[in-house]
Short mmCIF file of C-alpha atoms in Angstrom, two decimals:
data_model
loop_
_atom_site.label_atom_id
_atom_site.label_comp_id
_atom_site.label_asym_id
_atom_site.label_seq_id
_atom_site.Cartn_x
_atom_site.Cartn_y
_atom_site.Cartn_z
CA GLU A 159 13.94 34.33 -23.12
CA PRO A 160 13.67 38.13 -23.13
CA GLU A 161 16.93 39.95 -22.61
CA VAL A 162 18.45 43.38 -22.38
CA THR A 163 20.58 44.17 -25.41
CA GLN A 164 23.31 46.78 -25.61
CA THR A 165 25.29 48.36 -28.41
CA PRO A 166 28.08 48.81 -29.14
CA SER A 167 29.84 45.99 -27.35
CA HIS A 168 33.07 47.96 -27.41
CA GLN A 169 33.79 51.60 -28.23
CA VAL A 170 37.14 53.31 -28.34
CA THR A 171 37.11 57.09 -28.28
CA GLN A 172 39.41 60.02 -27.83
CA MET A 173 39.27 62.08 -24.66
CA GLY A 174 36.82 64.95 -25.03
CA GLN A 175 34.62 63.18 -27.57
CA GLU A 176 30.94 62.49 -27.08
CA VAL A 177 29.78 58.92 -26.71
CA ILE A 178 26.30 57.45 -26.87
CA LEU A 179 25.67 53.96 -25.52
CA ARG A 180 22.44 52.29 -26.49
CA CYS A 181 20.22 49.79 -24.76
CA VAL A 182 17.02 47.98 -25.59
CA PRO A 183 15.42 46.96 -22.29
CA ILE A 184 13.10 44.00 -21.86
CA SER A 185 9.89 45.00 -23.60
CA ASN A 186 7.38 45.00 -20.74
CA HIS A 187 9.74 46.51 -18.18
CA LEU A 188 9.12 50.01 -16.88
CA TYR A 189 12.26 50.82 -14.91
CA PHE A 190 15.62 51.36 -16.55
CA TYR A 191 19.09 51.76 -15.15
CA TRP A 192 22.68 52.39 -16.08
CA TYR A 193 25.54 50.98 -14.04
CA ARG A 194 29.25 50.99 -14.66
CA GLN A 195 32.10 48.73 -13.66
CA ILE A 196 35.68 49.87 -13.75
CA LEU A 197 37.98 46.96 -14.53
CA GLY A 198 38.38 44.70 -11.52
CA GLN A 199 35.97 46.63 -9.35
CA LYS A 200 32.37 46.27 -8.27
CA VAL A 201 29.33 47.35 -10.22
CA GLU A 202 28.34 50.96 -9.42
CA PHE A 203 24.95 52.59 -9.83
CA LEU A 204 24.75 55.58 -12.17
CA VAL A 205 21.11 56.39 -12.77
CA SER A 206 17.58 55.04 -12.70
CA PHE A 207 14.79 56.13 -15.04
CA TYR A 208 11.05 55.71 -14.83
CA ASN A 209 8.11 57.33 -16.54
CA ASN A 210 10.38 59.35 -18.80
CA GLU A 211 12.36 60.95 -16.06
CA ILE A 212 15.33 60.28 -13.84
CA SER A 213 14.28 58.67 -10.55
CA GLU A 214 17.63 58.70 -8.87
CA LYS A 215 21.24 59.36 -9.78
CA SER A 216 24.54 58.82 -8.08
CA GLU A 217 27.32 61.34 -7.55
CA ILE A 218 29.12 59.73 -10.50
CA PHE A 219 26.32 60.88 -12.80
CA ASP A 220 27.40 64.49 -13.16
CA ASP A 221 26.53 67.08 -15.81
CA GLN A 222 28.58 65.24 -18.41
CA PHE A 223 26.10 62.36 -18.35
CA SER A 224 22.56 62.28 -19.66
CA VAL A 225 19.98 59.62 -20.39
CA GLU A 226 17.14 59.53 -22.83
CA ARG A 227 14.40 57.26 -23.99
CA PRO A 228 13.99 58.61 -27.52
CA ASP A 229 11.34 56.12 -28.57
CA GLY A 230 9.38 53.21 -27.13
CA SER A 231 12.27 50.78 -27.14
CA ASN A 232 15.68 52.42 -26.78
CA PHE A 233 17.32 53.80 -23.66
CA THR A 234 20.54 55.73 -24.17
CA LEU A 235 23.40 57.00 -22.04
CA LYS A 236 25.33 59.97 -23.39
CA ILE A 237 28.68 61.14 -22.12
CA ARG A 238 29.28 64.61 -23.51
CA SER A 239 33.01 65.00 -23.15
CA THR A 240 34.71 61.78 -22.20
CA LYS A 241 37.55 61.63 -19.70
CA LEU A 242 40.15 58.92 -19.23
CA GLU A 243 38.46 57.84 -16.02
CA ASP A 244 35.22 57.16 -17.89
CA SER A 245 36.83 54.00 -19.27
CA ALA A 246 34.72 51.15 -17.91
CA MET A 247 32.07 48.60 -18.73
CA TYR A 248 28.67 50.24 -18.84
CA PHE A 249 25.71 48.01 -18.08
CA CYS A 250 22.11 48.75 -18.85
CA ALA A 251 19.46 47.02 -16.75
CA SER A 252 15.70 46.94 -16.63
CA SER A 253 13.12 45.71 -14.17
CA GLY A 254 9.43 45.09 -14.00
CA LEU A 255 7.01 45.07 -11.12
CA THR A 256 8.96 42.45 -9.14
CA GLY A 257 11.91 44.81 -8.93
CA GLU A 258 14.48 42.23 -10.07
CA LEU A 259 17.03 43.84 -12.33
CA PHE A 260 18.14 42.11 -15.50
CA PHE A 261 21.38 43.28 -17.01
CA GLY A 262 22.66 43.51 -20.54
CA GLU A 263 26.03 42.17 -21.64
CA GLY A 264 27.59 45.59 -21.31
CA SER A 265 29.36 48.13 -23.49
CA ARG A 266 33.08 48.46 -22.94
CA LEU A 267 34.20 52.08 -23.27
CA THR A 268 37.87 52.82 -23.73
CA VAL A 269 38.91 56.48 -23.61
CA LEU A 270 42.35 57.26 -25.01
CA GLY B 1150 26.65 55.65 1.52
CA GLN B 1151 25.53 52.08 1.78
CA GLN B 1152 28.31 49.53 1.82
CA LEU B 1153 28.09 45.82 1.18
CA ASN B 1154 31.06 43.72 2.19
CA GLN B 1155 31.43 40.26 0.78
CA SER B 1156 33.60 37.49 2.07
CA PRO B 1157 35.68 35.77 1.13
CA GLN B 1158 37.18 37.96 -1.61
CA SER B 1159 38.28 34.87 -3.50
CA MET B 1160 38.09 31.12 -3.18
CA PHE B 1161 39.96 28.26 -4.75
CA ILE B 1162 38.10 25.01 -4.39
CA GLN B 1163 38.10 21.56 -5.91
CA GLU B 1164 35.33 20.31 -8.13
CA GLY B 1165 32.65 18.66 -6.03
CA GLU B 1166 33.21 20.78 -2.95
CA ASP B 1167 30.54 22.97 -1.42
CA VAL B 1168 30.99 26.74 -1.37
CA SER B 1169 29.70 29.33 1.03
CA MET B 1170 29.97 33.10 0.73
CA ASN B 1171 28.28 35.90 2.57
CA CYS B 1172 27.45 39.54 2.39
CA THR B 1173 26.99 42.03 5.19
CA SER B 1174 25.68 45.54 5.09
CA SER B 1175 25.71 48.61 7.23
CA SER B 1176 22.12 49.28 6.17
CA ILE B 1177 18.84 47.41 6.00
CA PHE B 1178 17.70 46.22 2.60
CA ASN B 1179 14.27 45.28 1.38
CA THR B 1180 15.47 42.72 -1.12
CA TRP B 1181 18.68 40.79 -1.56
CA LEU B 1182 19.81 39.45 -4.90
CA TRP B 1183 22.74 37.31 -5.92
CA TYR B 1184 24.35 37.68 -9.34
CA LYS B 1185 27.10 35.82 -11.15
CA GLN B 1186 29.37 37.59 -13.60
CA ASP B 1187 31.55 35.84 -16.15
CA PRO B 1188 34.53 37.74 -17.62
CA GLY B 1189 33.46 40.41 -20.09
CA GLU B 1190 29.77 39.83 -19.52
CA GLY B 1191 26.97 41.36 -17.53
CA PRO B 1192 25.74 40.15 -14.15
CA VAL B 1193 23.25 37.31 -14.39
CA LEU B 1194 20.60 37.00 -11.71
CA LEU B 1195 20.83 33.78 -9.70
CA ILE B 1196 18.48 34.18 -6.76
CA ALA B 1197 16.23 36.92 -5.35
CA LEU B 1198 15.17 37.10 -1.70
CA TYR B 1199 12.27 39.23 -0.56
CA LYS B 1200 11.63 38.54 3.12
CA ALA B 1201 13.81 38.49 6.21
CA GLY B 1202 14.61 34.90 7.09
CA GLU B 1203 13.68 33.61 3.64
CA LEU B 1204 15.65 30.60 2.41
CA THR B 1205 15.48 30.01 -1.34
CA SER B 1206 17.03 27.40 -3.59
CA ASN B 1207 17.74 27.37 -7.31
CA GLY B 1208 19.24 24.03 -8.29
CA ARG B 1209 22.56 23.68 -6.48
CA LEU B 1210 22.31 27.22 -5.14
CA THR B 1211 20.79 28.15 -1.81
CA ALA B 1212 20.56 31.66 -0.43
CA GLN B 1213 19.17 33.16 2.74
CA PHE B 1214 18.00 36.64 3.64
CA GLY B 1215 19.25 37.40 7.15
CA ILE B 1216 16.79 38.08 9.95
CA THR B 1217 18.32 41.50 10.59
CA ARG B 1218 17.93 42.36 6.86
CA LYS B 1219 21.57 43.36 6.88
CA ASP B 1220 23.10 40.16 5.60
CA SER B 1221 22.73 37.26 3.22
CA PHE B 1222 24.61 34.14 2.33
CA LEU B 1223 24.90 32.03 -0.81
CA ASN B 1224 25.81 28.36 -0.83
CA ILE B 1225 26.76 26.35 -3.88
CA SER B 1226 26.72 22.61 -3.45
CA ALA B 1227 28.87 20.13 -5.40
CA SER B 1228 30.71 22.78 -7.41
CA ILE B 1229 31.47 22.22 -11.08
CA PRO B 1230 33.94 24.00 -13.41
CA SER B 1231 31.27 26.26 -14.89
CA ASP B 1232 30.66 27.75 -11.44
CA VAL B 1233 33.84 29.77 -11.98
CA GLY B 1234 33.16 33.49 -11.97
CA ILE B 1235 32.56 36.43 -9.71
CA TYR B 1236 29.55 36.33 -7.43
CA PHE B 1237 28.01 39.60 -6.34
CA CYS B 1238 25.41 40.20 -3.72
CA ALA B 1239 23.19 43.22 -4.22
CA GLY B 1240 20.80 44.94 -1.88
CA GLN B 1241 17.75 46.78 -3.01
CA GLY B 1242 16.60 49.61 -0.82
CA LEU B 1243 13.40 50.65 0.79
CA ASP B 1244 12.39 53.20 -1.81
CA GLY B 1245 10.05 51.03 -3.76
CA THR B 1246 10.18 48.88 -6.84
CA ALA B 1247 12.44 51.17 -8.85
CA SER B 1248 15.07 51.56 -6.22
CA LYS B 1249 18.65 51.01 -7.21
CA LEU B 1250 20.82 48.07 -6.37
CA THR B 1251 23.89 48.47 -4.24
CA PHE B 1252 26.44 45.83 -5.16
CA GLY B 1253 28.84 44.03 -2.91
CA THR B 1254 32.55 43.81 -3.49
CA GLY B 1255 32.33 40.37 -5.10
CA THR B 1256 33.65 36.89 -4.41
CA ARG B 1257 35.83 35.38 -7.10
CA LEU B 1258 35.40 31.63 -7.34
CA GLN B 1259 37.97 29.37 -8.97
CA VAL B 1260 37.25 25.67 -9.32
CA THR B 1261 40.03 23.17 -9.91
CA LEU B 1262 39.50 19.72 -11.30
#
């Protein structure tokens, strides 16, 4: 069964460092998303991406965040200068024409 | 912003019991989805609802899209230990296929033998 894959599964970084989280969406999907989940809280929308541009972003997705689809398969989230409060699980998701989102297993980011 | 409130926040039930949880919103949604999340993993889609009033089943799961488009419920019949996890409702807006999901606050289900 096709699935969304994410790497790394866990990253530990120092405050102020840049982090890139990678995702391979389901191959025939056209819409891509990043969500995050702070420990014990609900899943929060960060950004959606379609046709090589951002469709929508939340207020969480400030200038420190960027997304890119560098080739035909990967979808990345970059955090330029990490803060302690960026520690969370980051989930990539993709959807096709039905609009149902399928999520990856997540990348746990720990900022020290 | 849009808020989805789920109730109950948590449930402790015995194996074999039926479970019911619901989700209410301050806004209308075009689509309702229910996800289950196991610890340390991503949300897994259980059921998707596309029309107001729609009742859909997936095995022991049944979900309904409220007539007002502002609420949904999920029922699990004859619960088993592997039903343990956090259940999230999610509403998808009116902006088209690529619109984001707004997640509910979650219902944590614990099943005792």
